[in-house]
Structures are given as C-alpha cells and as structure tokens.
PDB file of C-alpha atoms in Angstrom:
ATOM      1  CA  MET A   1     141.439 166.445 144.770  1.00 51.00           C
ATOM      2  CA  ASP A   2     140.007 165.407 148.121  1.00 54.00           C
ATOM      3  CA  THR A   3     141.932 167.365 150.777  1.00 53.00           C
ATOM      4  CA  SER A   4     140.050 166.160 153.847  1.00 58.00           C
ATOM      5  CA  PRO A   5     141.971 164.854 156.878  1.00 63.00           C
ATOM      6  CA  ASP A   6     140.453 161.433 156.204  1.00 79.00           C
ATOM      7  CA  LEU A   7     142.487 161.189 153.001  1.00 87.00           C
ATOM      8  CA  PHE A   8     145.790 161.002 154.861  1.00 90.00           C
ATOM      9  CA  THR A   9     144.270 158.556 157.355  1.00 91.00           C
ATOM     10  CA  SER A  10     143.178 156.256 154.545  1.00 91.00           C
ATOM     11  CA  LEU A  11     146.633 156.371 152.925  1.00 92.00           C
ATOM     12  CA  ARG A  12     148.665 156.156 156.135  1.00 93.00           C
ATOM     13  CA  PRO A  13     148.925 152.327 155.938  1.00 91.00           C
ATOM     14  CA  ARG A  14     150.675 152.690 152.589  1.00 91.00           C
ATOM     15  CA  VAL A  15     153.124 155.199 154.094  1.00 94.00           C
ATOM     16  CA  LEU A  16     153.789 152.816 156.987  1.00 93.00           C
ATOM     17  CA  GLY A  17     154.173 149.901 154.580  1.00 91.00           C
ATOM     18  CA  VAL A  18     156.878 151.660 152.595  1.00 93.00           C
ATOM     19  CA  ALA A  19     158.690 152.939 155.684  1.00 95.00           C
ATOM     20  CA  TYR A  20     158.568 149.662 157.630  1.00 94.00           C
ATOM     21  CA  ARG A  21     159.854 147.560 154.752  1.00 93.00           C
ATOM     22  CA  MET A  22     162.743 149.948 154.250  1.00 93.00           C
ATOM     23  CA  LEU A  23     163.608 150.455 157.929  1.00 94.00           C
ATOM     24  CA  GLY A  24     162.690 147.096 159.477  1.00 92.00           C
ATOM     25  CA  SER A  25     161.335 148.967 162.506  1.00 92.00           C
ATOM     26  CA  MET A  26     157.694 149.864 163.029  1.00 92.00           C
ATOM     27  CA  ALA A  27     158.612 152.419 165.696  1.00 91.00           C
ATOM     28  CA  GLU A  28     160.843 154.236 163.194  1.00 93.00           C
ATOM     29  CA  ALA A  29     158.199 153.827 160.464  1.00 94.00           C
ATOM     30  CA  GLU A  30     155.633 155.532 162.690  1.00 95.00           C
ATOM     31  CA  ASP A  31     158.054 158.434 163.205  1.00 95.00           C
ATOM     32  CA  VAL A  32     158.348 158.733 159.422  1.00 96.00           C
ATOM     33  CA  ALA A  33     154.562 158.709 159.057  1.00 96.00           C
ATOM     34  CA  GLN A  34     154.353 161.537 161.594  1.00 96.00           C
ATOM     35  CA  GLU A  35     156.916 163.580 159.641  1.00 97.00           C
ATOM     36  CA  VAL A  36     155.006 162.940 156.411  1.00 96.00           C
ATOM     37  CA  TRP A  37     151.821 164.120 158.138  1.00 95.00           C
ATOM     38  CA  LEU A  38     153.521 167.362 159.196  1.00 94.00           C
ATOM     39  CA  ARG A  39     154.751 168.015 155.669  1.00 94.00           C
ATOM     40  CA  TRP A  40     151.323 167.108 154.276  1.00 94.00           C
ATOM     41  CA  ASN A  41     149.730 169.737 156.520  1.00 90.00           C
ATOM     42  CA  GLY A  42     152.270 172.331 155.439  1.00 89.00           C
ATOM     43  CA  THR A  43     151.724 171.757 151.730  1.00 87.00           C
ATOM     44  CA  ASP A  44     149.237 173.322 149.320  1.00 86.00           C
ATOM     45  CA  ARG A  45     147.288 170.113 148.853  1.00 80.00           C
ATOM     46  CA  ALA A  46     145.130 171.604 146.124  1.00 81.00           C
ATOM     47  CA  ALA A  47     148.237 171.588 143.919  1.00 85.00           C
ATOM     48  CA  ILE A  48     148.846 167.856 144.481  1.00 89.00           C
ATOM     49  CA  GLU A  49     147.430 165.799 141.625  1.00 88.00           C
ATOM     50  CA  ASN A  50     147.964 162.355 143.170  1.00 92.00           C
ATOM     51  CA  ALA A  51     147.956 162.203 146.971  1.00 92.00           C
ATOM     52  CA  GLU A  52     149.190 158.612 147.219  1.00 93.00           C
ATOM     53  CA  ALA A  53     152.115 159.252 144.889  1.00 94.00           C
ATOM     54  CA  TRP A  54     153.060 162.405 146.828  1.00 95.00           C
ATOM     55  CA  LEU A  55     152.903 160.638 150.192  1.00 95.00           C
ATOM     56  CA  VAL A  56     154.893 157.606 148.991  1.00 95.00           C
ATOM     57  CA  ALA A  57     157.538 159.871 147.427  1.00 96.00           C
ATOM     58  CA  THR A  58     157.821 161.983 150.576  1.00 96.00           C
ATOM     59  CA  ALA A  59     158.043 158.929 152.846  1.00 97.00           C
ATOM     60  CA  THR A  60     160.685 157.341 150.609  1.00 97.00           C
ATOM     61  CA  ARG A  61     162.897 160.440 150.603  1.00 96.00           C
ATOM     62  CA  ILE A  62     162.626 160.768 154.384  1.00 97.00           C
ATOM     63  CA  VAL A  63     163.515 157.106 154.878  1.00 96.00           C
ATOM     64  CA  ILE A  64     166.525 157.293 152.558  1.00 95.00           C
ATOM     65  CA  ASP A  65     167.837 160.238 154.598  1.00 92.00           C
ATOM     66  CA  GLU A  66     167.161 158.316 157.827  1.00 90.00           C
ATOM     67  CA  LEU A  67     169.006 155.246 156.568  1.00 90.00           C
ATOM     68  CA  ARG A  68     172.021 157.288 155.573  1.00 85.00           C
ATOM     69  CA  LEU A  69     172.149 158.876 159.013  1.00 82.00           C
ATOM     70  CA  ALA A  70     171.574 155.541 160.731  1.00 75.00           C
ATOM     71  CA  ARG A  71     174.218 153.633 158.787  1.00 72.00           C
ATOM     72  CA  ARG A  72     176.905 154.133 161.418  1.00 68.00           C
ATOM     73  CA  SER A  73     174.654 153.095 164.311  1.00 69.00           C
ATOM     74  CA  ARG A  74     173.564 149.971 162.427  1.00 71.00           C
ATOM     75  CA  GLU A  75     177.170 149.136 161.583  1.00 70.00           C
ATOM     76  CA  GLN A  76     177.970 149.401 165.305  1.00 77.00           C
ATOM     77  CA  TYR A  77     174.962 147.275 166.304  1.00 82.00           C
ATOM     78  CA  VAL A  78     176.008 144.564 168.746  1.00 85.00           C
ATOM     79  CA  GLY A  79     175.636 141.166 167.090  1.00 88.00           C
ATOM     80  CA  ILE A  80     173.395 140.459 164.111  1.00 91.00           C
ATOM     81  CA  TRP A  81     170.649 142.948 163.255  1.00 92.00           C
ATOM     82  CA  LEU A  82     167.205 141.501 162.499  1.00 94.00           C
ATOM     83  CA  PRO A  83     163.986 143.432 161.812  1.00 94.00           C
ATOM     84  CA  GLU A  84     161.394 144.135 164.473  1.00 94.00           C
ATOM     85  CA  PRO A  85     158.636 141.508 164.102  1.00 94.00           C
ATOM     86  CA  VAL A  86     155.181 143.031 163.697  1.00 91.00           C
ATOM     87  CA  PRO A  87     151.968 141.189 164.618  1.00 89.00           C
ATOM     88  CA  THR A  88     149.640 140.536 161.702  1.00 84.00           C
ATOM     89  CA  GLU A  89     146.285 138.827 161.443  1.00 69.00           C
ATOM     90  CA  ASP A  90     146.016 135.483 159.716  1.00 52.00           C
ATOM     91  CA  ALA A  91     144.998 135.975 156.095  1.00 45.00           C
ATOM     92  CA  ASP A  92     141.553 135.026 154.835  1.00 38.00           C
ATOM     93  CA  THR A  93     143.014 132.796 152.160  1.00 37.00           C
ATOM     94  CA  PRO A  94     146.323 131.038 151.501  1.00 34.00           C
ATOM     95  CA  GLU A  95     146.797 133.261 148.436  1.00 37.00           C
ATOM     96  CA  ARG A  96     146.540 136.446 150.468  1.00 41.00           C
ATOM     97  CA  LEU A  97     148.902 135.094 153.106  1.00 35.00           C
ATOM     98  CA  HIS A  98     151.509 134.184 150.498  1.00 37.00           C
ATOM     99  CA  GLU A  99     151.180 137.620 148.941  1.00 40.00           C
ATOM    100  CA  ALA A 100     151.845 139.261 152.308  1.00 45.00           C
ATOM    101  CA  ALA A 101     154.595 136.879 153.357  1.00 45.00           C
ATOM    102  CA  SER A 102     156.520 137.246 150.103  1.00 54.00           C
ATOM    103  CA  ASP A 103     157.503 140.844 150.819  1.00 67.00           C
ATOM    104  CA  LEU A 104     156.937 141.205 154.562  1.00 80.00           C
ATOM    105  CA  SER A 105     158.661 138.188 156.086  1.00 86.00           C
ATOM    106  CA  VAL A 106     161.429 138.764 158.619  1.00 89.00           C
ATOM    107  CA  ALA A 107     163.861 136.842 156.415  1.00 87.00           C
ATOM    108  CA  PHE A 108     163.082 139.020 153.392  1.00 88.00           C
ATOM    109  CA  LEU A 109     163.475 142.251 155.367  1.00 91.00           C
ATOM    110  CA  ALA A 110     166.761 141.024 156.841  1.00 90.00           C
ATOM    111  CA  VAL A 111     168.172 140.510 153.332  1.00 89.00           C
ATOM    112  CA  LEU A 112     166.859 143.910 152.218  1.00 91.00           C
ATOM    113  CA  GLU A 113     169.000 145.473 154.955  1.00 89.00           C
ATOM    114  CA  ARG A 114     172.075 144.549 152.914  1.00 88.00           C
ATOM    115  CA  LEU A 115     171.036 146.789 150.031  1.00 92.00           C
ATOM    116  CA  ALA A 116     172.047 150.433 149.871  1.00 92.00           C
ATOM    117  CA  PRO A 117     169.180 152.820 150.734  1.00 94.00           C
ATOM    118  CA  GLU A 118     168.443 153.909 147.144  1.00 95.00           C
ATOM    119  CA  ALA A 119     168.606 150.327 145.848  1.00 96.00           C
ATOM    120  CA  ARG A 120     166.255 149.205 148.597  1.00 95.00           C
ATOM    121  CA  ALA A 121     163.840 152.018 147.765  1.00 96.00           C
ATOM    122  CA  ALA A 122     163.883 151.406 144.014  1.00 96.00           C
ATOM    123  CA  PHE A 123     163.359 147.663 144.394  1.00 95.00           C
ATOM    124  CA  LEU A 124     160.496 148.001 146.866  1.00 94.00           C
ATOM    125  CA  LEU A 125     158.758 150.750 144.938  1.00 95.00           C
ATOM    126  CA  HIS A 126     158.859 148.775 141.702  1.00 95.00           C
ATOM    127  CA  ASP A 127     158.543 145.115 142.705  1.00 92.00           C
ATOM    128  CA  VAL A 128     156.398 145.452 145.829  1.00 90.00           C
ATOM    129  CA  PHE A 129     154.396 148.656 145.427  1.00 91.00           C
ATOM    130  CA  ASP A 130     154.036 148.577 141.620  1.00 91.00           C
ATOM    131  CA  ARG A 131     155.318 152.100 140.971  1.00 94.00           C
ATOM    132  CA  ASP A 132     156.519 152.677 137.423  1.00 95.00           C
ATOM    133  CA  TYR A 133     160.050 153.713 136.495  1.00 96.00           C
ATOM    134  CA  PRO A 134     159.224 157.343 135.607  1.00 96.00           C
ATOM    135  CA  GLU A 135     157.778 157.836 139.097  1.00 96.00           C
ATOM    136  CA  ILE A 136     160.728 156.093 140.770  1.00 97.00           C
ATOM    137  CA  ALA A 137     163.147 158.206 138.738  1.00 97.00           C
ATOM    138  CA  GLY A 138     161.426 161.349 139.992  1.00 95.00           C
ATOM    139  CA  ILE A 139     161.568 160.190 143.602  1.00 96.00           C
ATOM    140  CA  LEU A 140     165.242 159.239 143.474  1.00 96.00           C
ATOM    141  CA  ASP A 141     166.274 162.051 141.115  1.00 95.00           C
ATOM    142  CA  LYS A 142     167.831 159.593 138.676  1.00 96.00           C
ATOM    143  CA  SER A 143     167.200 158.606 135.076  1.00 96.00           C
ATOM    144  CA  GLU A 144     164.745 155.851 134.242  1.00 96.00           C
ATOM    145  CA  ALA A 145     167.571 153.776 132.783  1.00 97.00           C
ATOM    146  CA  ALA A 146     169.560 154.083 136.002  1.00 97.00           C
ATOM    147  CA  CYS A 147     166.527 153.034 138.066  1.00 97.00           C
ATOM    148  CA  ARG A 148     165.964 149.987 135.851  1.00 97.00           C
ATOM    149  CA  GLN A 149     169.568 148.962 136.369  1.00 97.00           C
ATOM    150  CA  ILE A 150     169.351 149.515 140.136  1.00 97.00           C
ATOM    151  CA  VAL A 151     166.225 147.341 140.389  1.00 97.00           C
ATOM    152  CA  HIS A 152     167.764 144.630 138.197  1.00 96.00           C
ATOM    153  CA  ARG A 153     170.900 144.446 140.336  1.00 95.00           C
ATOM    154  CA  ALA A 154     168.905 144.496 143.574  1.00 94.00           C
ATOM    155  CA  ARG A 155     166.634 141.715 142.330  1.00 92.00           C
ATOM    156  CA  SER A 156     169.639 139.590 141.303  1.00 91.00           C
ATOM    157  CA  ARG A 157     171.361 140.084 144.640  1.00 89.00           C
ATOM    158  CA  LEU A 158     168.246 139.201 146.613  1.00 87.00           C
ATOM    159  CA  ARG A 159     167.765 136.064 144.520  1.00 83.00           C
ATOM    160  CA  GLU A 160     171.350 134.999 145.187  1.00 81.00           C
ATOM    161  CA  GLU A 161     171.264 135.667 148.919  1.00 77.00           C
ATOM    162  CA  ARG A 162     167.816 134.255 149.599  1.00 70.00           C
ATOM    163  CA  PRO A 163     166.609 131.529 147.217  1.00 60.00           C
ATOM    164  CA  LEU A 164     162.817 131.589 147.235  1.00 63.00           C
ATOM    165  CA  HIS A 165     160.846 128.460 148.088  1.00 69.00           C
ATOM    166  CA  VAL A 166     157.178 128.877 147.258  1.00 74.00           C
ATOM    167  CA  VAL A 167     155.570 126.958 150.112  1.00 84.00           C
ATOM    168  CA  PRO A 168     151.788 126.777 150.540  1.00 84.00           C
ATOM    169  CA  HIS A 169     150.388 128.367 153.669  1.00 83.00           C
ATOM    170  CA  ARG A 170     148.995 125.061 154.941  1.00 88.00           C
ATOM    171  CA  THR A 171     152.315 123.247 154.458  1.00 92.00           C
ATOM    172  CA  HIS A 172     154.242 125.945 156.345  1.00 91.00           C
ATOM    173  CA  GLN A 173     151.712 125.846 159.174  1.00 92.00           C
ATOM    174  CA  GLN A 174     151.755 122.037 159.369  1.00 93.00           C
ATOM    175  CA  LEU A 175     155.549 122.007 159.663  1.00 94.00           C
ATOM    176  CA  LEU A 176     155.437 124.525 162.494  1.00 94.00           C
ATOM    177  CA  HIS A 177     152.696 122.563 164.256  1.00 93.00           C
ATOM    178  CA  ALA A 178     154.819 119.435 164.032  1.00 95.00           C
ATOM    179  CA  PHE A 179     157.949 121.227 165.252  1.00 95.00           C
ATOM    180  CA  ALA A 180     156.127 122.871 168.176  1.00 92.00           C
ATOM    181  CA  ASP A 181     154.575 119.533 169.100  1.00 92.00           C
ATOM    182  CA  ALA A 182     157.950 117.775 169.051  1.00 93.00           C
ATOM    183  CA  LEU A 183     159.450 120.554 171.172  1.00 91.00           C
ATOM    184  CA  ASP A 184     156.567 120.379 173.631  1.00 87.00           C
ATOM    185  CA  LYS A 185     157.046 116.611 173.960  1.00 89.00           C
ATOM    186  CA  ALA A 186     160.846 116.970 174.231  1.00 90.00           C
ATOM    187  CA  ASP A 187     161.168 114.685 171.212  1.00 94.00           C
ATOM    188  CA  LEU A 188     164.648 115.475 169.928  1.00 96.00           C
ATOM    189  CA  LYS A 189     164.551 112.792 167.237  1.00 96.00           C
ATOM    190  CA  SER A 190     161.435 114.310 165.648  1.00 97.00           C
ATOM    191  CA  MET A 191     162.858 117.823 165.928  1.00 97.00           C
ATOM    192  CA  MET A 192     166.013 116.763 164.111  1.00 97.00           C
ATOM    193  CA  ALA A 193     163.967 115.017 161.407  1.00 97.00           C
ATOM    194  CA  LEU A 194     162.111 118.258 160.701  1.00 97.00           C
ATOM    195  CA  MET A 195     165.317 120.269 160.292  1.00 97.00           C
ATOM    196  CA  ASP A 196     167.208 120.513 157.019  1.00 96.00           C
ATOM    197  CA  SER A 197     170.761 119.262 157.465  1.00 96.00           C
ATOM    198  CA  SER A 198     172.178 122.599 156.282  1.00 95.00           C
ATOM    199  CA  ALA A 199     169.702 124.801 158.176  1.00 96.00           C
ATOM    200  CA  GLN A 200     170.880 127.961 159.890  1.00 96.00           C
ATOM    201  CA  LEU A 201     169.769 129.841 162.981  1.00 97.00           C
ATOM    202  CA  ILE A 202     170.311 133.591 163.271  1.00 96.00           C
ATOM    203  CA  GLY A 203     169.673 135.469 166.511  1.00 96.00           C
ATOM    204  CA  ASP A 204     169.385 139.141 167.480  1.00 96.00           C
ATOM    205  CA  GLY A 205     169.939 140.119 171.104  1.00 95.00           C
ATOM    206  CA  GLY A 206     170.883 143.725 170.388  1.00 91.00           C
ATOM    207  CA  GLY A 207     173.627 143.632 173.023  1.00 91.00           C
ATOM    208  CA  ILE A 208     170.885 143.561 175.671  1.00 93.00           C
ATOM    209  CA  VAL A 209     170.487 139.795 176.005  1.00 93.00           C
ATOM    210  CA  SER A 210     172.807 137.031 174.891  1.00 88.00           C
ATOM    211  CA  SER A 211     172.704 135.781 171.320  1.00 89.00           C
ATOM    212  CA  PHE A 212     175.026 134.216 168.789  1.00 85.00           C
ATOM    213  CA  PRO A 213     177.503 136.633 167.146  1.00 86.00           C
ATOM    214  CA  LYS A 214     177.252 134.713 163.885  1.00 91.00           C
ATOM    215  CA  PRO A 215     174.790 132.238 162.343  1.00 94.00           C
ATOM    216  CA  MET A 216     174.647 128.718 163.757  1.00 96.00           C
ATOM    217  CA  LEU A 217     174.799 126.123 160.998  1.00 96.00           C
ATOM    218  CA  GLY A 218     173.477 122.569 160.939  1.00 97.00           C
ATOM    219  CA  GLY A 219     169.976 121.268 161.564  1.00 96.00           C
ATOM    220  CA  ALA A 220     171.076 118.766 164.221  1.00 96.00           C
ATOM    221  CA  ARG A 221     172.963 121.431 166.212  1.00 96.00           C
ATOM    222  CA  ILE A 222     170.018 123.806 166.045  1.00 97.00           C
ATOM    223  CA  ALA A 223     167.568 121.119 167.175  1.00 96.00           C
ATOM    224  CA  GLN A 224     169.824 120.269 170.130  1.00 96.00           C
ATOM    225  CA  LEU A 225     170.093 123.954 171.078  1.00 94.00           C
ATOM    226  CA  LEU A 226     166.308 124.385 171.122  1.00 94.00           C
ATOM    227  CA  PHE A 227     165.856 121.038 172.843  1.00 94.00           C
ATOM    228  CA  ALA A 228     168.168 121.861 175.774  1.00 91.00           C
ATOM    229  CA  PRO A 229     165.672 124.074 177.703  1.00 88.00           C
ATOM    230  CA  THR A 230     163.150 121.214 177.693  1.00 83.00           C
ATOM    231  CA  LEU A 231     165.542 119.375 179.998  1.00 85.00           C
ATOM    232  CA  ARG A 232     166.430 122.239 182.333  1.00 81.00           C
ATOM    233  CA  ARG A 233     163.302 124.411 182.396  1.00 81.00           C
ATOM    234  CA  ARG A 234     160.524 122.275 180.970  1.00 78.00           C
ATOM    235  CA  ALA A 235     157.949 123.374 183.558  1.00 81.00           C
ATOM    236  CA  GLU A 236     158.452 127.021 182.547  1.00 86.00           C
ATOM    237  CA  LEU A 237     158.735 126.576 178.792  1.00 88.00           C
ATOM    238  CA  ARG A 238     155.717 127.479 176.652  1.00 88.00           C
ATOM    239  CA  MET A 239     155.531 127.742 172.872  1.00 89.00           C
ATOM    240  CA  VAL A 240     152.738 129.838 171.360  1.00 91.00           C
ATOM    241  CA  ALA A 241     151.941 130.078 167.654  1.00 91.00           C
ATOM    242  CA  ALA A 242     151.390 133.621 166.438  1.00 91.00           C
ATOM    243  CA  PHE A 243     151.111 135.431 163.132  1.00 90.00           C
ATOM    244  CA  PHE A 244     153.661 138.138 162.497  1.00 90.00           C
ATOM    245  CA  ASN A 245     155.031 139.597 159.291  1.00 90.00           C
ATOM    246  CA  GLY A 246     152.424 137.782 157.248  1.00 85.00           C
ATOM    247  CA  ARG A 247     153.094 134.208 158.314  1.00 87.00           C
ATOM    248  CA  MET A 248     152.988 131.904 161.299  1.00 91.00           C
ATOM    249  CA  GLY A 249     155.904 131.853 163.726  1.00 94.00           C
ATOM    250  CA  LEU A 250     156.475 130.708 167.296  1.00 95.00           C
ATOM    251  CA  LEU A 251     156.780 132.745 170.476  1.00 94.00           C
ATOM    252  CA  ARG A 252     158.865 131.185 173.245  1.00 93.00           C
ATOM    253  CA  TYR A 253     157.895 132.001 176.816  1.00 93.00           C
ATOM    254  CA  PHE A 254     159.547 131.043 180.074  1.00 91.00           C
ATOM    255  CA  GLY A 255     156.750 131.489 182.559  1.00 89.00           C
ATOM    256  CA  ASP A 256     155.174 134.844 181.706  1.00 87.00           C
ATOM    257  CA  HIS A 257     158.360 136.202 180.139  1.00 91.00           C
ATOM    258  CA  LEU A 258     158.446 136.427 176.332  1.00 94.00           C
ATOM    259  CA  GLU A 259     161.978 135.269 175.604  1.00 94.00           C
ATOM    260  CA  SER A 260     161.945 135.285 171.795  1.00 95.00           C
ATOM    261  CA  ALA A 261     159.945 135.405 168.572  1.00 96.00           C
ATOM    262  CA  MET A 262     161.008 132.804 166.035  1.00 96.00           C
ATOM    263  CA  SER A 263     160.421 133.124 162.293  1.00 94.00           C
ATOM    264  CA  PHE A 264     160.834 130.119 160.033  1.00 94.00           C
ATOM    265  CA  ASP A 265     161.730 129.485 156.420  1.00 92.00           C
ATOM    266  CA  THR A 266     161.002 126.068 154.955  1.00 92.00           C
ATOM    267  CA  ASP A 267     161.371 124.286 151.626  1.00 91.00           C
ATOM    268  CA  GLY A 268     158.030 122.561 152.114  1.00 90.00           C
ATOM    269  CA  GLU A 269     159.529 119.488 153.749  1.00 93.00           C
ATOM    270  CA  HIS A 270     162.088 120.747 156.244  1.00 95.00           C
ATOM    271  CA  ILE A 271     162.902 123.892 158.198  1.00 96.00           C
ATOM    272  CA  THR A 272     165.752 125.644 156.429  1.00 95.00           C
ATOM    273  CA  GLN A 273     166.194 128.758 158.561  1.00 95.00           C
ATOM    274  CA  ILE A 274     165.119 130.072 161.953  1.00 96.00           C
ATOM    275  CA  LEU A 275     165.424 133.768 162.767  1.00 96.00           C
ATOM    276  CA  VAL A 276     165.259 134.382 166.507  1.00 97.00           C
ATOM    277  CA  GLN A 277     164.450 137.870 167.757  1.00 97.00           C
ATOM    278  CA  ARG A 278     165.515 138.202 171.416  1.00 96.00           C
ATOM    279  CA  ASN A 279     166.077 141.956 171.660  1.00 96.00           C
ATOM    280  CA  PRO A 280     163.480 143.071 174.264  1.00 95.00           C
ATOM    281  CA  ASN A 281     163.062 146.436 172.549  1.00 93.00           C
ATOM    282  CA  LYS A 282     161.968 144.682 169.367  1.00 95.00           C
ATOM    283  CA  LEU A 283     159.582 142.325 171.159  1.00 95.00           C
ATOM    284  CA  ALA A 284     157.536 145.068 172.822  1.00 92.00           C
ATOM    285  CA  ARG A 285     154.962 145.325 170.032  1.00 90.00           C
ATOM    286  CA  ILE A 286     154.294 141.581 170.006  1.00 91.00           C
ATOM    287  CA  LEU A 287     154.174 141.479 173.788  1.00 86.00           C
ATOM    288  CA  ALA A 288     151.521 144.209 173.795  1.00 84.00           C
ATOM    289  CA  GLN A 289     149.215 142.140 171.591  1.00 76.00           C
ATOM    290  CA  GLN A 290     147.545 138.954 172.725  1.00 52.00           C
ATOM    291  CA  PRO A 291     149.080 136.262 170.500  1.00 45.00           C
ATOM    292  CA  LEU A 292     146.729 134.379 168.222  1.00 42.00           C
ATOM    293  CA  ALA A 293     145.952 130.840 169.316  1.00 36.00           C
ATOM    294  CA  LEU A 294     147.085 127.840 167.330  1.00 32.00           C
ATOM    295  CA  ARG A 295     144.329 126.584 165.089  1.00 26.00           C
TER     296      ARG A 295
END
C-alpha cells in the first residue's frame, strides 16, 4: 500500500465530506480531519489494506463521539440550528450539480440533524458514500441486519420530513433570478407570485443576532417580510447570487455587511422553503470568499 504523505492529502476531501455532512460545520469537520491525520501518523500504515476505508471508518467513529458529546450544547442552542453554509463552485453540468445538491444542500443537512448519530452515519455511509453493509457494520460495531434496519428507518424518516422535488439546475436558477430581480425592483406582487402558498422560512441567528424562534409559514407573509427592507433601507440592500452547498442561493448585504445567506427549495414552479443563516460565526467562511457573480 502507498504510505506516502500525499495519500492522506488525496483522501482528505473524503474525510471532510463525511465529517461535514454529519456535523453540519466545516470548522468542526476540519478538526476531525486533523484528529484523523494524527491517528493516521500514529498507525502502522503498512498493515492497512484499504486506506480510504480506514480513514472513513476513523472519521465516522470520531464524529459519532463528537455528536454524543455535543448533544447537550445543540439542545441548548438558542433558536433553530441550521448548518454552516459552505461555498462551492458551480458544477460543470446540471447532472453534477444535482448530484452534489442532493446530499449537500442546507435543507438536507438540517433534516439529517434530527437523526441519532449512528443512524446519521449509517445512512450517509450507505446512501451517499456507497459503503456496503459489512463495512458499515464493522464501523458501527453492529450486525449487518441491524445496519440495514437503521438505514431503512433513516431513509423513511428523511422521506417523510423532507419530500424530494427533483428540480433541474436551470429551473432552480431561473426561479432565483426571478425572485432576486423582483426583490431588487421592490415588486411585492411578483415576489408573492413566486412563493408557494404553504412555503416556510427558517432562520438561524444563534442567539447572536435576531431570528425567528420557530418557522414562519405562508408564502405571502414571507414575501412581505423580505420586501420590508426594500422600503426602509433600499439604498443599502444588495442581493448577490452565490453557489454554496452545491446549488445557487442568495447572499443579502446591507452596505458591505453580509447579513444572511439564503438557501432555497423549490418544486420547479414556486419557492417552497427558504433557510436563512444569520449567525455571524457561520457566515465567516462565505464572507472570506468572493461570491460568484450571477450568470
């Protein structure tokens, strides 16, 4: 087996991918990758038959321990917890973008947070990272039958809590263009027309900035909420399209201040959900990267 330092470097994105999807925080995922690196250096690598499998297993076990320790702090989180949005490049093709968005979107990660750590791990390892049940059983120290049942239940719960609309990349982008344009023109009627009547808005302020303590329901109410700043602070307001978590979203600036990152779910015709990340600590990574221009 190749034991060069470059081997870990080449596989580090996979370690980060597992850790970020489970934790919803890239900062925490990077800490996990560092711990995996330390254990990798302290292991007899010549005895490891499959480096990727070893690294994924080690990362998964570390993350499960982290989630168990963090459960209390997350339960005491002020307001609604949403994942940290992570900047991503636009995909080369609509197919690649859909592949990324299906398991990386903010909405998907937010629903994953409701699963117990082992259920989250088993589901991601099998349905996202294509690990087989014998490998998952070894990682979780459970029988293959138990792992199959865990994945089945997790899949059913995710399907119930977040019905999946398969929306082409271009359609999603066109809807966001239209919504951003209506917002820029302070066209409330057009904004309301683009919202599903039963849409919901969920915000995360982390107790640092104000946000709603529970989801806001109703497309008309949400449109009016987002429309209000165009009346009071229109000269300062700026909407910028950016790609994060595998799909296009909108960044809302007031002057040079990044106020929020908004992720959208649509059914192909209307916006069905908006997830608004306002916690400054979770916006730092996006703020550090020049947002991609609308195109």
